[in-house]
Amino acid sequence: MKIATWNINGVKARIDTVLDWLKSESPDIACFQEIKSVDENFPREPFEDLGYNVATHGQKGFNGVALLSKRPFDEVLTRLPGDENDEQARYIEGVMSTESGVVRVGCLYLPNGNPVESEKFPYKLAWMERLHAHARQRLDLEEAFLLVGDYNVIPDPIDAKSPERWVGDALFRPESRRAFRALANLGFTEAVRSVNDDAGVFTFWDYQAGAWQKDEGIRIDHILMSPQAADRFESCGIDRFVRGWEKPSDHVPVWVRLAA
DNA sequence: ATGTCAGCGCCCCGCTGA
């Protein structure tokens, strides 16, 4: 089965692009971030027409995450536990049954955290601590569990074309990178780096300053697999070609294929 | 050095967030 994640930067603005991609790549599960839509306005029908079950957790204007699955959801959970007062729609998790057992997928849109001297950076780090605590609990279930999405973290210098430009940025701050490592070190396997240590592997190119044309990319969209998911790993990829389409998102899809 | 885009509120532009 194929599981994909993509920050689509607005479902309304991206609907045709997203549908084209789904038709050609047909993932079994697709996780979207930055839907920028409330649940009532999310265009469910075109996705349902392609055979997907749809679950959303949106808010007005910004953020918002969605889960699409060809198999029905056994269970859907929205919101990351750990802060009742957090109003930002950044997490949705679903459980699906397959021939090879249950698959649990957490779809996340981790806070950007810039500017670092604002309250946004501590919010990012606190959110990462909540994610860490939640992931630890989920790993205890010993299921095939994938934590996928826009992490807004550049894990290592090799994950940027020009790492020196990102020094001091919330995406590359030592605290952000350390928290990402600590999360992975709970026992996850990061899909892309488990099979590819090349430079120049990116998932995001800014709209500004000709970043795409100059390949000034960064790798900030990640797939973490629990041991039970990693045992079923077959392949993974980054749909870089989508960035060259008409009206692209600034991110491209990342996907993983698991046995059955 | 600069370069963008989406959504909102509200009036067809200026703001915010990324």
Short mmCIF file of N, CA and C in Angstrom, two decimals, chain A residues 54-222:
data_model
loop_
_atom_site.label_atom_id
_atom_site.label_comp_id
_atom_site.label_asym_id
_atom_site.label_seq_id
_atom_site.Cartn_x
_atom_site.Cartn_y
_atom_site.Cartn_z
N VAL A 54 -12.96 10.57 3.36
CA VAL A 54 -12.34 11.87 3.66
C VAL A 54 -12.59 12.25 5.12
N ALA A 55 -11.51 12.63 5.81
CA ALA A 55 -11.64 13.17 7.16
C ALA A 55 -10.83 14.46 7.22
N THR A 56 -11.41 15.50 7.78
CA THR A 56 -10.71 16.79 7.81
C THR A 56 -10.70 17.36 9.22
N HIS A 57 -9.70 18.19 9.45
CA HIS A 57 -9.66 19.00 10.67
C HIS A 57 -9.16 20.37 10.24
N GLY A 58 -10.11 21.26 10.00
CA GLY A 58 -9.76 22.55 9.44
C GLY A 58 -10.03 23.70 10.39
N GLN A 59 -9.60 24.88 9.96
CA GLN A 59 -9.92 26.12 10.65
C GLN A 59 -9.97 27.22 9.60
N LYS A 60 -10.43 28.37 9.99
CA LYS A 60 -10.61 29.46 9.04
C LYS A 60 -9.27 30.07 8.63
N GLY A 61 -9.04 30.15 7.33
CA GLY A 61 -7.90 30.93 6.84
C GLY A 61 -6.57 30.21 6.76
N PHE A 62 -6.16 29.56 7.85
CA PHE A 62 -4.81 29.01 7.90
C PHE A 62 -4.82 27.54 8.33
N ASN A 63 -3.65 26.94 8.27
CA ASN A 63 -3.45 25.57 8.80
C ASN A 63 -4.47 24.60 8.22
N GLY A 64 -4.83 23.61 8.99
CA GLY A 64 -5.82 22.61 8.57
C GLY A 64 -5.17 21.41 7.93
N VAL A 65 -5.66 20.21 8.31
CA VAL A 65 -5.11 18.95 7.81
C VAL A 65 -6.25 18.04 7.37
N ALA A 66 -5.94 17.15 6.43
CA ALA A 66 -6.96 16.23 5.93
C ALA A 66 -6.35 14.86 5.69
N LEU A 67 -7.21 13.86 5.82
CA LEU A 67 -6.80 12.47 5.64
C LEU A 67 -7.73 11.85 4.60
N LEU A 68 -7.14 11.26 3.57
CA LEU A 68 -7.92 10.54 2.56
C LEU A 68 -7.51 9.08 2.58
N SER A 69 -8.48 8.20 2.49
CA SER A 69 -8.15 6.77 2.52
C SER A 69 -9.11 5.98 1.65
N LYS A 70 -8.55 5.11 0.83
CA LYS A 70 -9.40 4.25 0.02
C LYS A 70 -10.11 3.23 0.90
N ARG A 71 -9.46 2.83 1.99
CA ARG A 71 -10.12 1.96 2.95
C ARG A 71 -10.85 2.81 3.98
N PRO A 72 -11.96 2.33 4.50
CA PRO A 72 -12.69 3.13 5.49
C PRO A 72 -11.88 3.32 6.78
N PHE A 73 -12.17 4.41 7.47
CA PHE A 73 -11.53 4.66 8.75
C PHE A 73 -12.20 3.82 9.84
N ASP A 74 -11.39 3.11 10.62
CA ASP A 74 -11.93 2.46 11.82
C ASP A 74 -12.10 3.49 12.93
N GLU A 75 -11.27 4.54 12.82
CA GLU A 75 -11.18 5.49 13.93
C GLU A 75 -10.51 6.75 13.38
N VAL A 76 -10.98 7.92 13.79
CA VAL A 76 -10.30 9.17 13.45
C VAL A 76 -10.19 10.02 14.70
N LEU A 77 -9.00 10.57 14.91
CA LEU A 77 -8.79 11.45 16.06
C LEU A 77 -8.24 12.78 15.53
N THR A 78 -8.78 13.87 16.01
CA THR A 78 -8.22 15.17 15.63
C THR A 78 -7.64 15.83 16.88
N ARG A 79 -6.74 16.77 16.65
CA ARG A 79 -6.04 17.53 17.69
C ARG A 79 -4.96 16.67 18.34
N LEU A 80 -3.85 17.31 18.56
CA LEU A 80 -2.75 16.68 19.29
C LEU A 80 -3.01 16.85 20.78
N PRO A 81 -3.00 15.75 21.55
CA PRO A 81 -3.24 15.89 23.00
C PRO A 81 -2.18 16.76 23.67
N GLY A 82 -2.52 17.26 24.84
CA GLY A 82 -1.51 17.93 25.66
C GLY A 82 -1.72 19.42 25.87
N ASP A 83 -2.68 20.03 25.15
CA ASP A 83 -2.99 21.44 25.40
C ASP A 83 -4.41 21.73 24.95
N GLU A 84 -5.31 21.75 25.90
CA GLU A 84 -6.73 21.99 25.64
C GLU A 84 -6.98 23.35 24.97
N ASN A 85 -6.07 24.30 25.22
CA ASN A 85 -6.28 25.66 24.73
C ASN A 85 -5.70 25.90 23.34
N ASP A 86 -5.06 24.89 22.76
CA ASP A 86 -4.47 25.06 21.43
C ASP A 86 -5.57 24.99 20.38
N GLU A 87 -5.81 26.11 19.71
CA GLU A 87 -6.91 26.21 18.74
C GLU A 87 -6.45 25.87 17.32
N GLN A 88 -5.14 25.70 17.11
CA GLN A 88 -4.65 25.55 15.75
C GLN A 88 -4.84 24.11 15.25
N ALA A 89 -5.39 24.01 14.04
CA ALA A 89 -5.74 22.70 13.45
C ALA A 89 -4.52 22.14 12.73
N ARG A 90 -3.77 21.29 13.44
CA ARG A 90 -2.49 20.82 12.90
C ARG A 90 -2.29 19.31 12.98
N TYR A 91 -3.29 18.56 13.44
CA TYR A 91 -3.07 17.12 13.58
C TYR A 91 -4.35 16.33 13.36
N ILE A 92 -4.26 15.29 12.56
CA ILE A 92 -5.37 14.34 12.41
C ILE A 92 -4.76 12.95 12.26
N GLU A 93 -5.40 11.98 12.91
CA GLU A 93 -4.87 10.62 12.92
C GLU A 93 -5.99 9.65 12.57
N GLY A 94 -5.68 8.68 11.75
CA GLY A 94 -6.68 7.70 11.35
C GLY A 94 -6.15 6.28 11.46
N VAL A 95 -7.07 5.35 11.69
CA VAL A 95 -6.74 3.93 11.75
C VAL A 95 -7.50 3.21 10.65
N MET A 96 -6.78 2.44 9.86
CA MET A 96 -7.38 1.70 8.75
C MET A 96 -7.02 0.22 8.87
N SER A 97 -7.95 -0.67 8.52
CA SER A 97 -7.67 -2.10 8.54
C SER A 97 -7.26 -2.56 7.15
N THR A 98 -6.22 -3.37 7.10
CA THR A 98 -5.78 -3.95 5.83
C THR A 98 -5.65 -5.45 5.98
N GLU A 99 -5.36 -6.13 4.88
CA GLU A 99 -5.18 -7.59 4.91
C GLU A 99 -4.04 -7.96 5.85
N SER A 100 -3.05 -7.06 5.97
CA SER A 100 -1.89 -7.37 6.81
C SER A 100 -2.01 -6.72 8.19
N GLY A 101 -3.22 -6.38 8.58
CA GLY A 101 -3.39 -5.79 9.90
C GLY A 101 -3.68 -4.32 9.84
N VAL A 102 -3.67 -3.71 11.02
CA VAL A 102 -4.08 -2.33 11.13
C VAL A 102 -2.92 -1.39 10.73
N VAL A 103 -3.28 -0.26 10.12
CA VAL A 103 -2.30 0.80 9.86
C VAL A 103 -2.82 2.08 10.49
N ARG A 104 -1.97 2.72 11.28
CA ARG A 104 -2.34 3.98 11.93
C ARG A 104 -1.47 5.09 11.33
N VAL A 105 -2.11 6.17 10.89
CA VAL A 105 -1.38 7.26 10.25
C VAL A 105 -1.70 8.58 10.93
N GLY A 106 -0.65 9.25 11.40
CA GLY A 106 -0.78 10.59 11.96
C GLY A 106 -0.31 11.61 10.93
N CYS A 107 -1.19 12.55 10.61
CA CYS A 107 -0.93 13.59 9.60
C CYS A 107 -0.72 14.90 10.35
N LEU A 108 0.47 15.48 10.22
CA LEU A 108 0.78 16.65 11.04
C LEU A 108 1.29 17.84 10.22
N TYR A 109 0.95 19.00 10.71
CA TYR A 109 1.48 20.26 10.17
C TYR A 109 2.15 20.98 11.33
N LEU A 110 3.45 20.74 11.46
CA LEU A 110 4.19 21.26 12.60
C LEU A 110 4.37 22.77 12.44
N PRO A 111 4.24 23.52 13.55
CA PRO A 111 4.36 24.98 13.44
C PRO A 111 5.69 25.41 12.82
N ASN A 112 5.64 26.47 12.03
CA ASN A 112 6.83 27.02 11.37
C ASN A 112 7.82 27.57 12.41
N GLY A 113 7.33 28.39 13.33
CA GLY A 113 8.18 28.86 14.43
C GLY A 113 8.91 30.17 14.20
N ASN A 114 8.80 30.73 13.00
CA ASN A 114 9.43 32.03 12.75
C ASN A 114 8.41 33.16 13.01
N PRO A 115 8.90 34.34 13.44
CA PRO A 115 10.30 34.64 13.80
C PRO A 115 10.67 34.06 15.18
N VAL A 116 11.93 33.67 15.33
CA VAL A 116 12.33 32.93 16.53
C VAL A 116 12.25 33.76 17.80
N GLU A 117 12.29 35.09 17.68
CA GLU A 117 12.21 35.91 18.89
C GLU A 117 10.76 36.17 19.30
N SER A 118 9.80 35.66 18.50
CA SER A 118 8.39 35.82 18.85
C SER A 118 7.91 34.63 19.66
N GLU A 119 6.64 34.68 20.07
CA GLU A 119 6.04 33.56 20.82
C GLU A 119 5.88 32.33 19.95
N LYS A 120 6.09 32.49 18.61
CA LYS A 120 5.88 31.36 17.70
C LYS A 120 6.93 30.26 17.85
N PHE A 121 8.13 30.65 18.22
CA PHE A 121 9.19 29.63 18.36
C PHE A 121 8.96 28.74 19.59
N PRO A 122 8.70 29.34 20.78
CA PRO A 122 8.36 28.46 21.91
C PRO A 122 7.11 27.62 21.65
N TYR A 123 6.16 28.15 20.90
CA TYR A 123 4.97 27.35 20.54
C TYR A 123 5.38 26.13 19.72
N LYS A 124 6.28 26.34 18.75
CA LYS A 124 6.77 25.22 17.95
C LYS A 124 7.41 24.15 18.83
N LEU A 125 8.31 24.59 19.73
CA LEU A 125 9.03 23.62 20.57
C LEU A 125 8.08 22.90 21.52
N ALA A 126 7.09 23.63 22.05
CA ALA A 126 6.11 23.00 22.93
C ALA A 126 5.27 21.99 22.16
N TRP A 127 4.94 22.33 20.92
CA TRP A 127 4.16 21.43 20.06
C TRP A 127 4.96 20.16 19.78
N MET A 128 6.26 20.32 19.58
CA MET A 128 7.12 19.16 19.34
C MET A 128 7.21 18.27 20.58
N GLU A 129 7.18 18.88 21.75
CA GLU A 129 7.18 18.08 22.99
C GLU A 129 5.89 17.29 23.11
N ARG A 130 4.78 17.92 22.76
CA ARG A 130 3.49 17.21 22.80
C ARG A 130 3.49 16.06 21.79
N LEU A 131 4.05 16.33 20.61
CA LEU A 131 4.13 15.29 19.58
C LEU A 131 4.98 14.11 20.07
N HIS A 132 6.08 14.44 20.74
CA HIS A 132 6.97 13.42 21.29
C HIS A 132 6.21 12.53 22.28
N ALA A 133 5.48 13.16 23.19
CA ALA A 133 4.73 12.41 24.21
C ALA A 133 3.67 11.53 23.56
N HIS A 134 2.98 12.08 22.57
CA HIS A 134 1.94 11.33 21.87
C HIS A 134 2.55 10.15 21.10
N ALA A 135 3.65 10.39 20.43
CA ALA A 135 4.30 9.35 19.63
C ALA A 135 4.78 8.21 20.53
N ARG A 136 5.30 8.55 21.69
CA ARG A 136 5.76 7.54 22.63
C ARG A 136 4.61 6.60 23.01
N GLN A 137 3.45 7.19 23.28
CA GLN A 137 2.27 6.38 23.62
C GLN A 137 1.84 5.49 22.45
N ARG A 138 1.88 6.09 21.26
CA ARG A 138 1.46 5.33 20.07
C ARG A 138 2.40 4.16 19.78
N LEU A 139 3.69 4.37 20.01
CA LEU A 139 4.65 3.28 19.78
C LEU A 139 4.40 2.12 20.72
N ASP A 140 3.89 2.42 21.91
CA ASP A 140 3.58 1.36 22.87
C ASP A 140 2.52 0.39 22.33
N LEU A 141 1.71 0.86 21.38
CA LEU A 141 0.67 0.00 20.80
C LEU A 141 1.27 -1.08 19.89
N GLU A 142 2.52 -0.85 19.47
CA GLU A 142 3.23 -1.81 18.60
C GLU A 142 2.46 -2.10 17.32
N GLU A 143 1.91 -1.03 16.74
CA GLU A 143 1.20 -1.14 15.46
C GLU A 143 2.09 -0.61 14.34
N ALA A 144 1.67 -0.89 13.10
CA ALA A 144 2.26 -0.19 11.96
C ALA A 144 1.74 1.24 12.02
N PHE A 145 2.61 2.15 12.45
CA PHE A 145 2.22 3.55 12.71
C PHE A 145 3.15 4.46 11.92
N LEU A 146 2.56 5.40 11.18
CA LEU A 146 3.37 6.35 10.41
C LEU A 146 3.01 7.76 10.85
N LEU A 147 4.04 8.55 11.08
CA LEU A 147 3.87 9.94 11.48
C LEU A 147 4.42 10.77 10.33
N VAL A 148 3.51 11.35 9.57
CA VAL A 148 3.90 11.96 8.30
C VAL A 148 3.43 13.41 8.24
N GLY A 149 4.14 14.22 7.46
CA GLY A 149 3.65 15.57 7.24
C GLY A 149 4.73 16.60 7.03
N ASP A 150 4.29 17.85 7.14
CA ASP A 150 5.19 19.00 7.04
C ASP A 150 5.73 19.27 8.43
N TYR A 151 6.97 18.83 8.67
CA TYR A 151 7.59 18.97 10.00
C TYR A 151 8.20 20.36 10.20
N ASN A 152 8.35 21.11 9.14
CA ASN A 152 9.02 22.41 9.23
C ASN A 152 10.36 22.30 9.97
N VAL A 153 11.07 21.20 9.72
CA VAL A 153 12.41 21.01 10.28
C VAL A 153 13.32 20.50 9.17
N ILE A 154 14.45 21.18 9.01
CA ILE A 154 15.54 20.73 8.14
C ILE A 154 16.46 19.89 9.03
N PRO A 155 16.44 18.57 8.91
CA PRO A 155 17.15 17.76 9.91
C PRO A 155 18.66 17.99 9.93
N ASP A 156 19.27 18.13 8.76
CA ASP A 156 20.73 18.21 8.68
C ASP A 156 21.15 19.15 7.56
N PRO A 157 22.40 19.65 7.61
CA PRO A 157 22.86 20.56 6.55
C PRO A 157 22.67 20.00 5.14
N ILE A 158 22.80 18.70 5.00
CA ILE A 158 22.66 18.09 3.68
C ILE A 158 21.24 18.24 3.12
N ASP A 159 20.30 18.58 4.01
CA ASP A 159 18.90 18.71 3.62
C ASP A 159 18.54 20.10 3.12
N ALA A 160 19.53 20.93 2.87
CA ALA A 160 19.32 22.25 2.26
C ALA A 160 20.36 22.46 1.18
N LYS A 161 19.96 23.12 0.09
CA LYS A 161 20.92 23.45 -0.96
C LYS A 161 21.99 24.39 -0.41
N SER A 162 21.53 25.39 0.39
CA SER A 162 22.44 26.37 0.99
C SER A 162 22.18 26.46 2.48
N PRO A 163 22.71 25.49 3.25
CA PRO A 163 22.40 25.48 4.69
C PRO A 163 22.78 26.77 5.40
N GLU A 164 23.81 27.44 4.93
CA GLU A 164 24.23 28.68 5.61
C GLU A 164 23.13 29.74 5.61
N ARG A 165 22.24 29.70 4.63
CA ARG A 165 21.14 30.66 4.58
C ARG A 165 20.10 30.41 5.65
N TRP A 166 20.10 29.22 6.23
CA TRP A 166 19.05 28.83 7.17
C TRP A 166 19.51 28.91 8.62
N VAL A 167 20.77 29.28 8.83
CA VAL A 167 21.27 29.40 10.20
C VAL A 167 20.44 30.46 10.93
N GLY A 168 19.93 30.09 12.09
CA GLY A 168 19.11 31.03 12.87
C GLY A 168 17.64 30.94 12.58
N ASP A 169 17.27 30.33 11.46
CA ASP A 169 15.86 30.15 11.11
C ASP A 169 15.25 29.04 11.98
N ALA A 170 13.98 29.21 12.32
CA ALA A 170 13.30 28.24 13.20
C ALA A 170 13.32 26.82 12.60
N LEU A 171 13.38 26.72 11.27
CA LEU A 171 13.39 25.40 10.62
C LEU A 171 14.72 24.66 10.82
N PHE A 172 15.76 25.44 11.16
CA PHE A 172 17.12 24.87 11.22
C PHE A 172 17.79 25.13 12.56
N ARG A 173 17.04 25.72 13.49
CA ARG A 173 17.62 25.99 14.81
C ARG A 173 17.99 24.66 15.48
N PRO A 174 19.09 24.68 16.28
CA PRO A 174 19.49 23.44 16.97
C PRO A 174 18.36 22.83 17.79
N GLU A 175 17.54 23.68 18.43
CA GLU A 175 16.44 23.16 19.26
C GLU A 175 15.44 22.37 18.43
N SER A 176 15.13 22.88 17.22
CA SER A 176 14.17 22.20 16.35
C SER A 176 14.75 20.88 15.85
N ARG A 177 15.99 20.92 15.45
CA ARG A 177 16.65 19.72 14.92
C ARG A 177 16.81 18.67 16.01
N ARG A 178 17.15 19.13 17.22
CA ARG A 178 17.32 18.22 18.36
C ARG A 178 15.99 17.54 18.68
N ALA A 179 14.91 18.32 18.67
CA ALA A 179 13.58 17.76 18.97
C ALA A 179 13.16 16.75 17.91
N PHE A 180 13.50 17.02 16.65
CA PHE A 180 13.18 16.08 15.58
C PHE A 180 13.97 14.78 15.76
N ARG A 181 15.24 14.92 16.10
CA ARG A 181 16.07 13.73 16.33
C ARG A 181 15.54 12.91 17.50
N ALA A 182 15.16 13.62 18.57
CA ALA A 182 14.66 12.93 19.76
C ALA A 182 13.39 12.16 19.42
N LEU A 183 12.54 12.75 18.60
CA LEU A 183 11.31 12.07 18.17
C LEU A 183 11.66 10.81 17.39
N ALA A 184 12.52 10.95 16.39
CA ALA A 184 12.91 9.80 15.57
C ALA A 184 13.56 8.73 16.44
N ASN A 185 14.36 9.17 17.43
CA ASN A 185 15.10 8.23 18.28
C ASN A 185 14.22 7.43 19.22
N LEU A 186 12.95 7.78 19.31
CA LEU A 186 12.03 6.94 20.09
C LEU A 186 11.92 5.54 19.49
N GLY A 187 12.31 5.44 18.21
CA GLY A 187 12.25 4.13 17.57
C GLY A 187 11.71 4.15 16.16
N PHE A 188 11.62 5.36 15.58
CA PHE A 188 11.12 5.48 14.21
C PHE A 188 12.25 5.33 13.20
N THR A 189 11.87 4.93 12.00
CA THR A 189 12.76 4.95 10.85
C THR A 189 12.27 6.03 9.90
N GLU A 190 13.15 6.96 9.57
CA GLU A 190 12.77 8.00 8.61
C GLU A 190 12.92 7.42 7.20
N ALA A 191 11.80 7.41 6.45
CA ALA A 191 11.75 6.65 5.20
C ALA A 191 12.84 7.07 4.21
N VAL A 192 12.91 8.33 3.88
CA VAL A 192 13.81 8.76 2.80
C VAL A 192 15.26 8.48 3.15
N ARG A 193 15.68 8.88 4.35
CA ARG A 193 17.09 8.72 4.72
C ARG A 193 17.47 7.27 5.03
N SER A 194 16.47 6.39 5.16
CA SER A 194 16.80 4.98 5.38
C SER A 194 17.33 4.33 4.10
N VAL A 195 17.08 4.98 2.96
CA VAL A 195 17.52 4.37 1.70
C VAL A 195 18.33 5.31 0.81
N ASN A 196 18.46 6.58 1.22
CA ASN A 196 19.07 7.56 0.33
C ASN A 196 19.86 8.59 1.13
N ASP A 197 21.18 8.62 0.98
CA ASP A 197 21.96 9.64 1.69
C ASP A 197 22.52 10.71 0.74
N ASP A 198 21.86 10.85 -0.40
CA ASP A 198 22.30 11.85 -1.38
C ASP A 198 22.02 13.28 -0.90
N ALA A 199 22.82 14.21 -1.38
CA ALA A 199 22.49 15.63 -1.25
C ALA A 199 21.48 15.99 -2.34
N GLY A 200 20.84 17.15 -2.18
CA GLY A 200 19.94 17.62 -3.24
C GLY A 200 18.58 16.95 -3.24
N VAL A 201 18.22 16.33 -2.11
CA VAL A 201 16.90 15.70 -1.99
C VAL A 201 16.00 16.66 -1.22
N PHE A 202 15.08 17.31 -1.93
CA PHE A 202 14.27 18.37 -1.32
C PHE A 202 12.77 18.12 -1.49
N THR A 203 11.98 18.78 -0.61
CA THR A 203 10.52 18.68 -0.70
C THR A 203 9.85 20.04 -0.78
N PHE A 204 10.62 21.12 -0.64
CA PHE A 204 10.06 22.48 -0.61
C PHE A 204 11.00 23.44 -1.32
N TRP A 205 10.41 24.28 -2.14
CA TRP A 205 11.13 25.38 -2.78
C TRP A 205 10.25 26.61 -2.65
N ASP A 206 10.80 27.66 -2.06
CA ASP A 206 10.04 28.89 -1.86
C ASP A 206 9.52 29.43 -3.19
N TYR A 207 8.38 30.11 -3.13
CA TYR A 207 7.85 30.77 -4.33
C TYR A 207 8.74 31.94 -4.75
N GLN A 208 9.48 32.48 -3.78
CA GLN A 208 10.22 33.72 -4.03
C GLN A 208 11.60 33.47 -4.61
N ALA A 209 12.12 34.50 -5.25
CA ALA A 209 13.53 34.59 -5.63
C ALA A 209 13.98 33.45 -6.55
N GLY A 210 13.04 32.91 -7.32
CA GLY A 210 13.41 31.87 -8.28
C GLY A 210 14.00 30.62 -7.63
N ALA A 211 13.52 30.30 -6.41
CA ALA A 211 14.09 29.18 -5.66
C ALA A 211 13.99 27.86 -6.44
N TRP A 212 12.86 27.64 -7.10
CA TRP A 212 12.68 26.39 -7.86
C TRP A 212 13.64 26.33 -9.04
N GLN A 213 13.73 27.44 -9.77
CA GLN A 213 14.59 27.48 -10.95
C GLN A 213 16.06 27.25 -10.57
N LYS A 214 16.44 27.76 -9.38
CA LYS A 214 17.83 27.60 -8.94
C LYS A 214 18.03 26.36 -8.07
N ASP A 215 16.94 25.59 -7.89
CA ASP A 215 16.96 24.40 -7.04
C ASP A 215 17.40 24.73 -5.62
N GLU A 216 16.98 25.91 -5.13
CA GLU A 216 17.28 26.31 -3.75
C GLU A 216 16.25 25.67 -2.82
N GLY A 217 16.32 24.35 -2.68
CA GLY A 217 15.29 23.64 -1.92
C GLY A 217 15.73 23.26 -0.52
N ILE A 218 14.76 22.79 0.24
CA ILE A 218 15.02 22.20 1.56
C ILE A 218 14.16 20.95 1.71
N ARG A 219 14.56 20.09 2.62
CA ARG A 219 13.79 18.86 2.88
C ARG A 219 13.16 18.99 4.25
N ILE A 220 11.86 19.25 4.28
CA ILE A 220 11.15 19.49 5.55
C ILE A 220 9.89 18.64 5.71
N ASP A 221 9.54 17.86 4.68
CA ASP A 221 8.38 16.97 4.76
C ASP A 221 8.91 15.55 4.94
N HIS A 222 8.45 14.89 5.99
CA HIS A 222 9.08 13.63 6.38
C HIS A 222 8.04 12.54 6.69
#
